[in-house]
CSV table of C-alpha atoms in Angstrom, one decimal:
chain,number,residue,atom,x,y,z
A,1,UNK,CA,88.4,98.2,95.0
A,2,UNK,CA,86.8,99.8,98.1
A,3,UNK,CA,89.1,102.8,97.9
A,4,UNK,CA,88.1,103.7,94.3
A,5,UNK,CA,87.0,107.4,94.4
A,6,UNK,CA,89.1,108.0,97.5
A,7,UNK,CA,92.6,107.4,96.4
A,8,UNK,CA,93.9,108.8,93.1
A,9,UNK,CA,96.5,107.2,91.0
A,10,UNK,CA,99.1,109.8,91.7
A,11,UNK,CA,98.7,109.4,95.5
A,12,UNK,CA,101.8,108.5,97.4
A,13,UNK,CA,99.9,105.6,99.0
A,14,UNK,CA,100.7,101.9,98.7
A,15,UNK,CA,98.2,99.3,100.2
A,16,UNK,CA,99.6,96.0,101.3
A,17,UNK,CA,97.1,93.3,101.9
A,18,UNK,CA,96.2,89.7,101.1
A,19,UNK,CA,94.3,89.1,97.9
A,20,UNK,CA,91.1,87.4,97.4
A,21,UNK,CA,90.1,84.9,94.7
A,22,UNK,CA,86.3,85.2,93.9
A,23,UNK,CA,84.6,82.4,92.0
A,24,UNK,CA,81.0,82.7,91.1
A,25,UNK,CA,78.5,79.9,90.4
A,26,UNK,CA,75.2,81.0,89.4
A,27,UNK,CA,73.9,83.2,92.3
A,28,UNK,CA,76.6,82.1,94.7
A,29,UNK,CA,80.0,83.5,95.3
A,30,UNK,CA,83.0,81.9,97.1
A,31,UNK,CA,85.8,84.0,98.4
A,32,UNK,CA,89.2,82.4,98.9
A,33,UNK,CA,92.0,84.3,100.8
A,34,UNK,CA,95.3,84.4,98.7
A,35,UNK,CA,98.0,85.1,101.2
A,36,UNK,CA,101.1,87.3,100.5
A,37,UNK,CA,103.4,84.9,102.2
A,38,UNK,CA,103.6,81.7,104.2
A,39,UNK,CA,103.9,83.0,107.7
A,40,UNK,CA,101.9,81.3,110.5
A,41,UNK,CA,99.3,84.2,110.2
A,42,UNK,CA,99.1,84.2,106.4
A,43,UNK,CA,100.9,87.5,106.0
A,44,UNK,CA,103.7,88.8,108.3
A,45,UNK,CA,102.5,92.4,108.1
A,46,UNK,CA,105.4,93.6,110.2
A,47,UNK,CA,107.9,92.4,107.6
A,48,UNK,CA,106.1,94.5,105.0
A,49,UNK,CA,106.2,97.5,107.2
A,50,UNK,CA,109.9,97.1,108.0
A,51,UNK,CA,110.7,96.6,104.3
A,52,UNK,CA,108.8,99.8,103.4
A,53,UNK,CA,110.6,101.8,106.2
A,54,UNK,CA,114.0,100.5,104.9
A,55,UNK,CA,113.1,101.2,101.3
A,56,UNK,CA,112.1,104.7,102.0
A,57,UNK,CA,114.6,105.4,104.8
A,58,UNK,CA,115.7,108.8,103.4
A,59,UNK,CA,112.0,110.0,103.4
A,60,UNK,CA,110.1,107.6,105.7
A,61,UNK,CA,106.4,106.9,105.0
A,62,UNK,CA,103.8,107.4,107.5
A,63,UNK,CA,102.6,103.8,108.2
A,64,UNK,CA,98.9,103.4,109.0
A,65,UNK,CA,97.9,99.9,110.0
A,66,UNK,CA,94.3,98.5,110.3
A,67,UNK,CA,93.8,95.4,112.2
A,68,UNK,CA,91.7,93.4,114.6
A,69,UNK,CA,93.3,90.2,115.8
A,70,UNK,CA,96.4,88.5,117.3
A,71,UNK,CA,98.0,88.1,113.9
A,72,UNK,CA,98.2,91.9,113.7
A,73,UNK,CA,100.1,92.5,117.0
A,74,UNK,CA,103.6,92.4,115.2
A,75,UNK,CA,102.5,95.1,112.7
A,76,UNK,CA,100.9,97.2,115.4
A,77,UNK,CA,104.4,97.3,117.2
A,78,UNK,CA,105.9,99.0,114.2
A,79,UNK,CA,103.3,101.1,112.7
A,80,UNK,CA,103.0,104.9,113.2
A,81,UNK,CA,99.1,104.9,113.5
A,82,UNK,CA,97.1,101.9,114.6
A,83,UNK,CA,93.6,101.3,114.0
A,84,UNK,CA,92.2,98.4,116.2
A,85,UNK,CA,88.7,97.0,115.7
A,86,UNK,CA,86.6,97.7,118.7
A,87,UNK,CA,86.1,94.8,121.0
A,88,UNK,CA,88.6,92.5,119.2
A,89,UNK,CA,91.8,91.0,120.4
A,90,UNK,CA,94.1,93.7,118.8
A,91,UNK,CA,92.4,96.3,120.8
A,92,UNK,CA,92.6,94.3,124.0
A,93,UNK,CA,96.3,93.9,123.4
A,94,UNK,CA,96.7,97.6,122.7
A,95,UNK,CA,95.0,98.4,126.0
A,96,UNK,CA,97.0,95.9,128.0
A,97,UNK,CA,100.4,96.9,126.4
A,98,UNK,CA,99.7,100.7,126.5
A,99,UNK,CA,99.9,101.1,122.8
A,100,UNK,CA,98.1,104.1,121.4
A,101,UNK,CA,95.5,103.2,118.9
A,102,UNK,CA,92.3,104.4,117.3
A,103,UNK,CA,89.2,102.2,117.8
A,104,UNK,CA,87.1,101.5,114.7
A,105,UNK,CA,83.9,99.7,113.9
A,106,UNK,CA,83.6,100.4,110.2
A,107,UNK,CA,85.9,102.0,107.4
A,108,UNK,CA,84.3,105.4,107.9
A,109,UNK,CA,86.4,106.1,111.0
A,110,UNK,CA,89.5,105.0,109.1
A,111,UNK,CA,88.7,107.3,106.1
A,112,UNK,CA,87.9,110.2,108.3
A,113,UNK,CA,91.1,110.0,110.3
A,114,UNK,CA,93.2,109.3,107.3
A,115,UNK,CA,91.7,112.5,105.7
A,116,UNK,CA,92.4,114.5,108.8
A,117,UNK,CA,96.0,113.2,108.8
A,118,UNK,CA,96.4,114.3,105.2
A,119,UNK,CA,94.8,117.6,105.8
A,120,UNK,CA,97.5,118.3,108.5
A,121,UNK,CA,100.2,117.0,106.1
A,122,UNK,CA,99.1,119.3,103.4
A,123,UNK,CA,99.2,122.2,105.8
A,124,UNK,CA,102.8,121.4,106.4
A,125,UNK,CA,103.6,121.2,102.8
A,126,UNK,CA,103.6,117.5,102.5
A,127,UNK,CA,100.9,117.2,99.8
A,128,UNK,CA,99.2,113.8,99.8
A,129,UNK,CA,95.8,113.9,98.4
A,130,UNK,CA,93.3,111.1,99.4
A,131,UNK,CA,89.9,112.5,98.6
A,132,UNK,CA,87.9,115.4,97.4
A,133,UNK,CA,85.0,114.6,99.8
A,134,UNK,CA,84.4,116.5,103.0
A,135,UNK,CA,86.8,115.9,105.8
A,136,UNK,CA,84.3,114.4,108.1
A,137,UNK,CA,81.4,112.2,106.9
A,138,UNK,CA,78.3,112.0,108.9
A,139,UNK,CA,76.4,108.9,109.5
């Protein structure tokens, strides 16, 4: 898991994503996406976000969404923070529709901003721990 070492088991963080089935034959690996549901885009992310908001209505979660394409637009409409991959369709849509977003090229940006958000939340007494690493990574 790419977040291993960043997110702890007691974090109030849930990651909703498609799964992947990896099969290896000798030195070759094949990746097959296993979709969460059967929407036209493989996973209707906005439905997952709306369900989370309803489930936790008394204490709404901060919804952070990371995407890049047309299939991510419905989720970007309902997320609190949107990361749109630089130069891709979701970023173009955000610009055209005047939707606030944070451009990203690699996951370092996402981790840095998420750490900053959690730093602010901790200062406000909403303790959500993501990492023990420095707030900003260089590179």
